[in-house]
PDB file of C-alpha atoms in Angstrom:
ATOM      1  CA  GLY A   1       8.544   2.488   9.816  1.00 85.00           C
ATOM      2  CA  ALA A   2      11.569   0.806  11.406  1.00 84.00           C
ATOM      3  CA  ARG A   3      13.577   1.024   8.181  1.00 84.00           C
ATOM      4  CA  SER A   4      12.769   4.713   7.741  1.00 82.00           C
ATOM      5  CA  ARG A   5      13.244   5.428  11.461  1.00 84.00           C
ATOM      6  CA  ILE A   6       9.911   7.201  11.709  1.00 90.00           C
ATOM      7  CA  LEU A   7       8.347   5.001  14.389  1.00 90.00           C
ATOM      8  CA  ARG A   8       9.094   7.735  16.937  1.00 89.00           C
ATOM      9  CA  LYS A   9       7.718  10.433  14.656  1.00 92.00           C
ATOM     10  CA  TYR A  10       4.210   8.941  14.607  1.00 94.00           C
ATOM     11  CA  PRO A  11       3.924   6.800  17.769  1.00 93.00           C
ATOM     12  CA  TYR A  12       0.095   6.855  17.977  1.00 93.00           C
ATOM     13  CA  PHE A  13      -0.263   5.739  14.374  1.00 94.00           C
ATOM     14  CA  TYR A  14       2.120   2.809  14.739  1.00 94.00           C
ATOM     15  CA  ALA A  15       0.623   1.798  18.103  1.00 93.00           C
ATOM     16  CA  TYR A  16      -2.750   1.508  16.380  1.00 93.00           C
ATOM     17  CA  SER A  17      -1.306  -0.446  13.435  1.00 92.00           C
ATOM     18  CA  ALA A  18       0.495  -2.826  15.800  1.00 92.00           C
ATOM     19  CA  SER A  19      -2.661  -3.366  17.876  1.00 92.00           C
ATOM     20  CA  VAL A  20      -4.649  -4.403  14.781  1.00 91.00           C
ATOM     21  CA  LEU A  21      -1.970  -6.946  13.873  1.00 92.00           C
ATOM     22  CA  ILE A  22      -1.699  -8.267  17.444  1.00 92.00           C
ATOM     23  CA  VAL A  23      -5.476  -8.694  17.709  1.00 92.00           C
ATOM     24  CA  TRP A  24      -5.919 -10.142  14.214  1.00 90.00           C
ATOM     25  CA  ILE A  25      -3.302 -12.930  14.236  1.00 92.00           C
ATOM     26  CA  PRO A  26      -4.620 -14.862  17.277  1.00 92.00           C
ATOM     27  CA  GLY A  27      -8.197 -13.992  16.305  1.00 91.00           C
ATOM     28  CA  TYR A  28      -7.741 -15.597  12.897  1.00 90.00           C
ATOM     29  CA  PHE A  29      -6.662 -18.919  14.404  1.00 92.00           C
ATOM     30  CA  ILE A  30      -9.418 -18.759  17.046  1.00 92.00           C
ATOM     31  CA  TYR A  31     -11.917 -18.261  14.211  1.00 88.00           C
ATOM     32  CA  LEU A  32     -10.551 -21.225  12.246  1.00 90.00           C
ATOM     33  CA  ALA A  33     -10.823 -23.392  15.361  1.00 90.00           C
ATOM     34  CA  HIS A  34     -14.530 -22.440  15.732  1.00 86.00           C
ATOM     35  CA  SER A  35     -13.809 -21.628  19.373  1.00 86.00           C
ATOM     36  CA  PRO A  36     -16.705 -20.236  21.463  1.00 85.00           C
ATOM     37  CA  VAL A  37     -14.394 -17.500  22.756  1.00 87.00           C
ATOM     38  CA  TYR A  38     -14.107 -15.943  19.285  1.00 85.00           C
ATOM     39  CA  GLY A  39     -16.984 -13.487  19.878  1.00 82.00           C
ATOM     40  CA  THR A  40     -15.463 -12.215  23.109  1.00 84.00           C
ATOM     41  CA  TRP A  41     -12.027 -11.946  21.490  1.00 89.00           C
ATOM     42  CA  TYR A  42     -13.371 -10.134  18.433  1.00 84.00           C
ATOM     43  CA  TRP A  43     -15.392  -7.490  20.260  1.00 83.00           C
ATOM     44  CA  GLY A  44     -12.753  -7.017  22.945  1.00 86.00           C
ATOM     45  CA  GLY A  45     -10.188  -6.444  20.207  1.00 88.00           C
ATOM     46  CA  GLN A  46     -12.602  -4.143  18.415  1.00 85.00           C
ATOM     47  CA  PHE A  47     -12.892  -1.894  21.468  1.00 87.00           C
ATOM     48  CA  LEU A  48      -9.095  -1.841  21.850  1.00 89.00           C
ATOM     49  CA  THR A  49      -8.404  -0.901  18.219  1.00 90.00           C
ATOM     50  CA  LEU A  50     -11.176   1.718  18.223  1.00 88.00           C
ATOM     51  CA  ILE A  51      -9.661   3.371  21.286  1.00 89.00           C
ATOM     52  CA  LEU A  52      -6.118   3.294  19.902  1.00 90.00           C
ATOM     53  CA  GLY A  53      -7.387   4.328  16.464  1.00 88.00           C
ATOM     54  CA  TYR A  54      -8.602   7.590  17.961  1.00 89.00           C
ATOM     55  CA  GLY A  55      -4.913   8.312  18.557  1.00 89.00           C
ATOM     56  CA  ILE A  56      -4.466   8.702  14.792  1.00 92.00           C
ATOM     57  CA  LEU A  57      -6.734  11.735  14.963  1.00 91.00           C
ATOM     58  CA  LEU A  58      -4.575  13.199  17.755  1.00 90.00           C
ATOM     59  CA  GLU A  59      -1.503  12.332  15.671  1.00 93.00           C
ATOM     60  CA  ILE A  60      -2.904  14.311  12.762  1.00 93.00           C
ATOM     61  CA  PHE A  61      -3.724  17.280  15.006  1.00 91.00           C
ATOM     62  CA  ARG A  62      -0.234  17.175  16.542  1.00 91.00           C
ATOM     63  CA  ASN A  63       1.567  17.209  13.194  1.00 91.00           C
ATOM     64  CA  VAL A  64      -0.706  19.399  11.079  1.00 91.00           C
ATOM     65  CA  LEU A  65      -0.919  22.092  13.775  1.00 88.00           C
ATOM     66  CA  ALA A  66       2.662  21.652  15.047  1.00 84.00           C
ATOM     67  CA  ASP A  67       3.553  25.290  14.290  1.00 82.00           C
ATOM     68  CA  TYR A  68       0.440  26.558  16.074  1.00 81.00           C
ATOM     69  CA  PRO A  69       0.595  25.223  19.671  1.00 82.00           C
ATOM     70  CA  GLY A  70      -2.438  27.169  20.854  1.00 80.00           C
ATOM     71  CA  ALA A  71      -4.702  25.786  18.145  1.00 79.00           C
ATOM     72  CA  GLU A  72      -3.223  22.293  18.601  1.00 83.00           C
ATOM     73  CA  ARG A  73      -3.895  22.320  22.357  1.00 85.00           C
ATOM     74  CA  PHE A  74      -7.450  23.472  21.738  1.00 83.00           C
ATOM     75  CA  ALA A  75      -8.106  20.748  19.129  1.00 85.00           C
ATOM     76  CA  ARG A  76      -6.509  18.067  21.320  1.00 87.00           C
ATOM     77  CA  SER A  77      -8.487  19.105  24.393  1.00 88.00           C
ATOM     78  CA  ILE A  78     -11.786  19.088  22.503  1.00 88.00           C
ATOM     79  CA  GLY A  79     -10.951  15.746  20.881  1.00 87.00           C
ATOM     80  CA  ILE A  80     -10.065  14.041  24.179  1.00 88.00           C
ATOM     81  CA  THR A  81     -13.132  15.484  25.936  1.00 89.00           C
ATOM     82  CA  VAL A  82     -15.521  14.305  23.223  1.00 88.00           C
ATOM     83  CA  PHE A  83     -13.883  10.872  23.184  1.00 88.00           C
ATOM     84  CA  GLY A  84     -14.286  10.557  26.962  1.00 87.00           C
ATOM     85  CA  LEU A  85     -17.972  11.497  26.733  1.00 87.00           C
ATOM     86  CA  ILE A  86     -18.634   8.957  23.968  1.00 85.00           C
ATOM     87  CA  LEU A  87     -16.853   6.218  25.915  1.00 81.00           C
ATOM     88  CA  ALA A  88     -18.739   7.038  29.117  1.00 83.00           C
ATOM     89  CA  PHE A  89     -22.147   7.221  27.433  1.00 82.00           C
ATOM     90  CA  THR A  90     -21.531   3.916  25.649  1.00 77.00           C
ATOM     91  CA  PHE A  91     -21.278   2.005  28.920  1.00 76.00           C
ATOM     92  CA  ILE A  92     -23.609   4.115  31.091  1.00 79.00           C
ATOM     93  CA  LEU A  93     -26.661   4.607  28.877  1.00 65.00           C
ATOM     94  CA  PRO A  94     -28.929   1.645  28.047  1.00 57.00           C
ATOM     95  CA  THR A  95     -28.306   0.093  24.642  1.00 54.00           C
ATOM     96  CA  ARG A  96     -30.995  -0.672  22.084  1.00 57.00           C
ATOM     97  CA  MET A  97     -30.359  -4.068  20.531  1.00 49.00           C
ATOM     98  CA  PRO A  98     -30.223  -3.886  16.716  1.00 53.00           C
ATOM     99  CA  GLN A  99     -31.772  -6.742  14.780  1.00 52.00           C
ATOM    100  CA  SER A 100     -28.377  -8.167  13.792  1.00 51.00           C
ATOM    101  CA  SER A 101     -27.238  -8.332  17.446  1.00 50.00           C
ATOM    102  CA  ARG A 102     -30.225 -10.295  18.766  1.00 47.00           C
ATOM    103  CA  HIS A 103     -29.025 -13.490  17.131  1.00 46.00           C
ATOM    104  CA  SER A 104     -25.433 -13.037  18.292  1.00 54.00           C
ATOM    105  CA  SER A 105     -23.774 -15.097  21.023  1.00 54.00           C
ATOM    106  CA  HIS A 106     -22.749 -11.801  22.660  1.00 58.00           C
ATOM    107  CA  PRO A 107     -25.692  -9.481  21.894  1.00 58.00           C
ATOM    108  CA  LEU A 108     -24.953  -6.797  24.500  1.00 61.00           C
ATOM    109  CA  LEU A 109     -21.230  -6.651  23.720  1.00 66.00           C
ATOM    110  CA  GLU A 110     -21.925  -6.475  19.983  1.00 71.00           C
ATOM    111  CA  ALA A 111     -24.565  -3.769  20.407  1.00 70.00           C
ATOM    112  CA  LYS A 112     -22.220  -1.723  22.599  1.00 74.00           C
ATOM    113  CA  GLY A 113     -19.394  -2.169  20.085  1.00 74.00           C
ATOM    114  CA  ILE A 114     -21.509  -1.133  17.096  1.00 78.00           C
ATOM    115  CA  GLY A 115     -22.902   1.905  18.927  1.00 78.00           C
ATOM    116  CA  PHE A 116     -19.463   2.955  20.137  1.00 83.00           C
ATOM    117  CA  GLU A 117     -17.963   2.631  16.664  1.00 83.00           C
ATOM    118  CA  ARG A 118     -20.826   4.503  14.992  1.00 85.00           C
ATOM    119  CA  ASN A 119     -20.606   7.453  17.389  1.00 86.00           C
ATOM    120  CA  LEU A 120     -16.806   7.519  17.315  1.00 88.00           C
ATOM    121  CA  ARG A 121     -16.625   7.390  13.521  1.00 89.00           C
ATOM    122  CA  SER A 122     -19.152  10.207  13.249  1.00 89.00           C
ATOM    123  CA  VAL A 123     -17.071  12.457  15.502  1.00 89.00           C
ATOM    124  CA  GLN A 124     -13.848  11.512  13.709  1.00 90.00           C
ATOM    125  CA  ALA A 125     -15.399  12.322  10.331  1.00 91.00           C
ATOM    126  CA  LEU A 126     -16.575  15.695  11.653  1.00 91.00           C
ATOM    127  CA  PHE A 127     -13.151  16.522  13.084  1.00 91.00           C
ATOM    128  CA  ILE A 128     -11.386  15.602   9.847  1.00 92.00           C
ATOM    129  CA  CYS A 129     -13.799  17.734   7.808  1.00 91.00           C
ATOM    130  CA  VAL A 130     -13.225  20.706  10.127  1.00 89.00           C
ATOM    131  CA  LEU A 131      -9.456  20.148   9.977  1.00 90.00           C
ATOM    132  CA  LEU A 132      -9.521  20.081   6.175  1.00 91.00           C
ATOM    133  CA  CYS A 133     -11.406  23.392   6.211  1.00 89.00           C
ATOM    134  CA  VAL A 134      -8.775  24.851   8.561  1.00 85.00           C
ATOM    135  CA  ILE A 135      -5.970  23.577   6.308  1.00 87.00           C
ATOM    136  CA  ALA A 136      -7.571  25.138   3.234  1.00 87.00           C
ATOM    137  CA  TYR A 137      -8.468  28.430   4.945  1.00 83.00           C
ATOM    138  CA  TYR A 138      -5.069  29.056   6.535  1.00 80.00           C
ATOM    139  CA  GLY A 139      -3.023  27.701   3.643  1.00 83.00           C
ATOM    140  CA  ILE A 140      -1.257  25.001   5.687  1.00 86.00           C
ATOM    141  CA  VAL A 141       1.018  22.923   3.440  1.00 88.00           C
ATOM    142  CA  LEU A 142       1.157  19.193   4.208  1.00 91.00           C
ATOM    143  CA  GLY A 143       3.902  16.689   3.512  1.00 92.00           C
ATOM    144  CA  ARG A 144       3.341  13.275   1.948  1.00 94.00           C
ATOM    145  CA  ASN A 145       3.107  11.541   5.342  1.00 95.00           C
ATOM    146  CA  MET A 146       0.241  13.661   6.619  1.00 95.00           C
ATOM    147  CA  LYS A 147      -1.588  13.656   3.291  1.00 94.00           C
ATOM    148  CA  GLY A 148      -1.489   9.873   3.223  1.00 95.00           C
ATOM    149  CA  MET A 149      -2.432   9.485   6.866  1.00 95.00           C
ATOM    150  CA  ILE A 150      -5.481  11.740   6.457  1.00 95.00           C
ATOM    151  CA  LEU A 151      -6.540  10.157   3.147  1.00 95.00           C
ATOM    152  CA  GLY A 152      -6.149   6.572   4.369  1.00 95.00           C
ATOM    153  CA  TYR A 153      -7.972   7.164   7.622  1.00 94.00           C
ATOM    154  CA  GLY A 154     -10.663   9.173   5.844  1.00 93.00           C
ATOM    155  CA  ILE A 155     -11.358   6.268   3.476  1.00 93.00           C
ATOM    156  CA  TYR A 156     -11.765   3.848   6.358  1.00 92.00           C
ATOM    157  CA  ILE A 157     -13.920   6.195   8.464  1.00 93.00           C
ATOM    158  CA  LEU A 158     -16.318   7.064   5.629  1.00 91.00           C
ATOM    159  CA  THR A 159     -16.658   3.422   4.576  1.00 90.00           C
ATOM    160  CA  SER A 160     -17.292   2.392   8.188  1.00 87.00           C
ATOM    161  CA  LEU A 161     -19.985   5.045   8.592  1.00 87.00           C
ATOM    162  CA  PHE A 162     -21.672   3.943   5.370  1.00 86.00           C
ATOM    163  CA  THR A 163     -21.637   0.251   6.240  1.00 84.00           C
ATOM    164  CA  LEU A 164     -22.794   0.866   9.822  1.00 81.00           C
ATOM    165  CA  ALA A 165     -25.699   2.986   8.574  1.00 79.00           C
ATOM    166  CA  VAL A 166     -26.775   0.391   6.007  1.00 78.00           C
ATOM    167  CA  ARG A 167     -26.311  -2.410   8.531  1.00 73.00           C
ATOM    168  CA  ALA A 168     -28.620  -0.644  10.978  1.00 68.00           C
ATOM    169  CA  TYR A 169     -31.419  -0.805   8.401  1.00 71.00           C
ATOM    170  CA  GLY A 170     -30.505  -4.010   6.603  1.00 65.00           C
ATOM    171  CA  GLY A 171     -30.001  -6.052   9.763  1.00 64.00           C
ATOM    172  CA  ALA A 172     -28.578  -9.558   9.594  1.00 63.00           C
ATOM    173  CA  LYS A 173     -29.084  -9.717   5.797  1.00 69.00           C
ATOM    174  CA  PHE A 174     -26.324  -7.140   5.338  1.00 69.00           C
ATOM    175  CA  ASP A 175     -23.802  -8.962   7.554  1.00 70.00           C
ATOM    176  CA  GLU A 176     -22.309 -10.992   4.700  1.00 74.00           C
ATOM    177  CA  VAL A 177     -21.773  -7.838   2.630  1.00 75.00           C
ATOM    178  CA  TRP A 178     -20.381  -6.000   5.665  1.00 74.00           C
ATOM    179  CA  LYS A 179     -17.825  -8.753   6.248  1.00 77.00           C
ATOM    180  CA  VAL A 180     -16.420  -8.078   2.759  1.00 82.00           C
ATOM    181  CA  ILE A 181     -16.653  -4.275   2.500  1.00 83.00           C
ATOM    182  CA  GLN A 182     -15.176  -3.498   5.921  1.00 82.00           C
ATOM    183  CA  PRO A 183     -11.895  -5.451   5.451  1.00 85.00           C
ATOM    184  CA  LEU A 184     -11.494  -4.211   1.864  1.00 90.00           C
ATOM    185  CA  SER A 185     -11.753  -0.594   2.980  1.00 89.00           C
ATOM    186  CA  TYR A 186      -9.089  -1.240   5.605  1.00 90.00           C
ATOM    187  CA  ASP A 187      -6.874  -2.867   2.959  1.00 93.00           C
ATOM    188  CA  ALA A 188      -7.280   0.273   0.832  1.00 94.00           C
ATOM    189  CA  SER A 189      -6.231   2.410   3.806  1.00 94.00           C
ATOM    190  CA  LEU A 190      -3.198   0.176   4.392  1.00 94.00           C
ATOM    191  CA  ALA A 191      -2.166   0.571   0.747  1.00 95.00           C
ATOM    192  CA  VAL A 192      -2.371   4.360   1.012  1.00 96.00           C
ATOM    193  CA  TRP A 193      -0.404   4.355   4.288  1.00 95.00           C
ATOM    194  CA  LEU A 194       2.240   2.035   2.859  1.00 93.00           C
ATOM    195  CA  LEU A 195       2.908   4.390  -0.050  1.00 94.00           C
ATOM    196  CA  ALA A 196       2.657   7.609   1.969  1.00 94.00           C
ATOM    197  CA  LEU A 197       4.762   6.448   4.937  1.00 93.00           C
ATOM    198  CA  TRP A 198       7.438   4.513   3.049  1.00 92.00           C
ATOM    199  CA  SER A 199       9.897   7.258   4.019  1.00 91.00           C
ATOM    200  CA  TYR A 200       9.837  10.260   6.337  1.00 92.00           C
ATOM    201  CA  CYS A 201       8.434  13.341   4.629  1.00 91.00           C
ATOM    202  CA  PRO A 202       7.509  16.065   7.154  1.00 87.00           C
ATOM    203  CA  ASN A 203       5.350  19.063   6.432  1.00 87.00           C
ATOM    204  CA  PRO A 204       7.214  21.838   4.563  1.00 85.00           C
ATOM    205  CA  VAL A 205       8.070  24.875   6.671  1.00 74.00           C
ATOM    206  CA  VAL A 206       5.814  27.466   5.073  1.00 63.00           C
ATOM    207  CA  GLY A 207       4.196  30.302   7.000  1.00 52.00           C
ATOM    208  CA  PRO A 208       0.380  30.521   6.833  1.00 47.00           C
ATOM    209  CA  THR A 209      -1.319  33.485   5.221  1.00 48.00           C
ATOM    210  CA  VAL A 210      -3.398  34.037   8.384  1.00 49.00           C
ATOM    211  CA  PRO A 211      -2.080  33.656  11.971  1.00 53.00           C
ATOM    212  CA  VAL A 212      -3.891  30.591  13.305  1.00 52.00           C
ATOM    213  CA  ASP A 213      -2.836  31.145  16.907  1.00 52.00           C
ATOM    214  CA  GLY A 214      -4.035  34.726  16.642  1.00 54.00           C
ATOM    215  CA  ASP A 215      -7.531  33.473  15.846  1.00 55.00           C
ATOM    216  CA  TYR A 216      -7.239  30.941  18.663  1.00 51.00           C
ATOM    217  CA  GLU A 217      -6.263  33.601  21.223  1.00 59.00           C
ATOM    218  CA  ALA A 218      -9.114  35.801  20.010  1.00 59.00           C
ATOM    219  CA  LEU A 219     -11.514  32.873  20.468  1.00 54.00           C
ATOM    220  CA  VAL A 220     -10.217  32.338  24.023  1.00 54.00           C
ATOM    221  CA  ARG A 221     -10.631  36.038  24.877  1.00 62.00           C
ATOM    222  CA  MET A 222     -14.147  36.111  23.452  1.00 59.00           C
ATOM    223  CA  THR A 223     -15.100  32.946  25.363  1.00 56.00           C
ATOM    224  CA  ARG A 224     -13.755  34.352  28.624  1.00 60.00           C
ATOM    225  CA  SER A 225     -15.615  37.612  28.009  1.00 64.00           C
ATOM    226  CA  LYS A 226     -18.908  35.794  27.382  1.00 56.00           C
ATOM    227  CA  VAL A 227     -18.432  33.610  30.464  1.00 55.00           C
ATOM    228  CA  GLY A 228     -17.757  36.771  32.496  1.00 61.00           C
ATOM    229  CA  ASP A 229     -20.934  38.402  31.152  1.00 62.00           C
ATOM    230  CA  VAL A 230     -23.007  35.340  32.058  1.00 53.00           C
ATOM    231  CA  LYS A 231     -21.448  35.242  35.547  1.00 55.00           C
ATOM    232  CA  SER A 232     -22.213  38.934  36.124  1.00 64.00           C
ATOM    233  CA  TYR A 233     -25.784  38.460  34.923  1.00 52.00           C
ATOM    234  CA  LEU A 234     -26.324  35.508  37.256  1.00 50.00           C
ATOM    235  CA  GLU A 235     -24.865  37.392  40.224  1.00 58.00           C
ATOM    236  CA  LYS A 236     -27.098  40.366  39.455  1.00 60.00           C
ATOM    237  CA  THR A 237     -30.146  38.108  39.172  1.00 54.00           C
ATOM    238  CA  ALA A 238     -29.293  36.434  42.482  1.00 51.00           C
ATOM    239  CA  ARG A 239     -29.057  39.796  44.273  1.00 59.00           C
ATOM    240  CA  GLN A 240     -32.460  40.816  42.943  1.00 57.00           C
TER     241      GLN A 240
END
């Protein structure tokens, strides 16, 4: 990224990548030392990278929908709102302890981390699927950078969802398998990102076959109209 001078082009992506490296290096040596603080370090780092990793989704929205500011603002607003709700519910609602967490040295922190990751990955997968449908429907042409960023992150998200689902049913027996599959999927994502982001390759400037912002403005008008109808109905009901 520094060599290609694209660090400023994708700041959220590189902030996430840097956070993983910063968390992993000390964590590796803490693990080798069999320190009792390893559990706290691991799950604290996991929360940090999950939060910063959500920025990759915003990065994708910002670049894929760069020519359609209305649609991009709408996607970003929905994404940030959903993320805030997931984060709030993770710490407010009571957490059911999975079988694998009951034998942990930090059972509550691990249970919160697993629940937060599962919910976040599910939303990210849904957003990426919707975005791919939008790209296909409106004929948006992507450059190599965005193709690689979406593919790499999609691999990691889908693998994480699969392993989290199996882990929920397999319990502690699946932990040894999870410790292998999860890092390998991230390595695969890193390989894709390394190839796709080796040099700056923005999206080609090609007009869509359908005006995206036109659909967005129509959606806003329809929403406002429906809200106005509901408001009028409630006022009428109150007067009666």
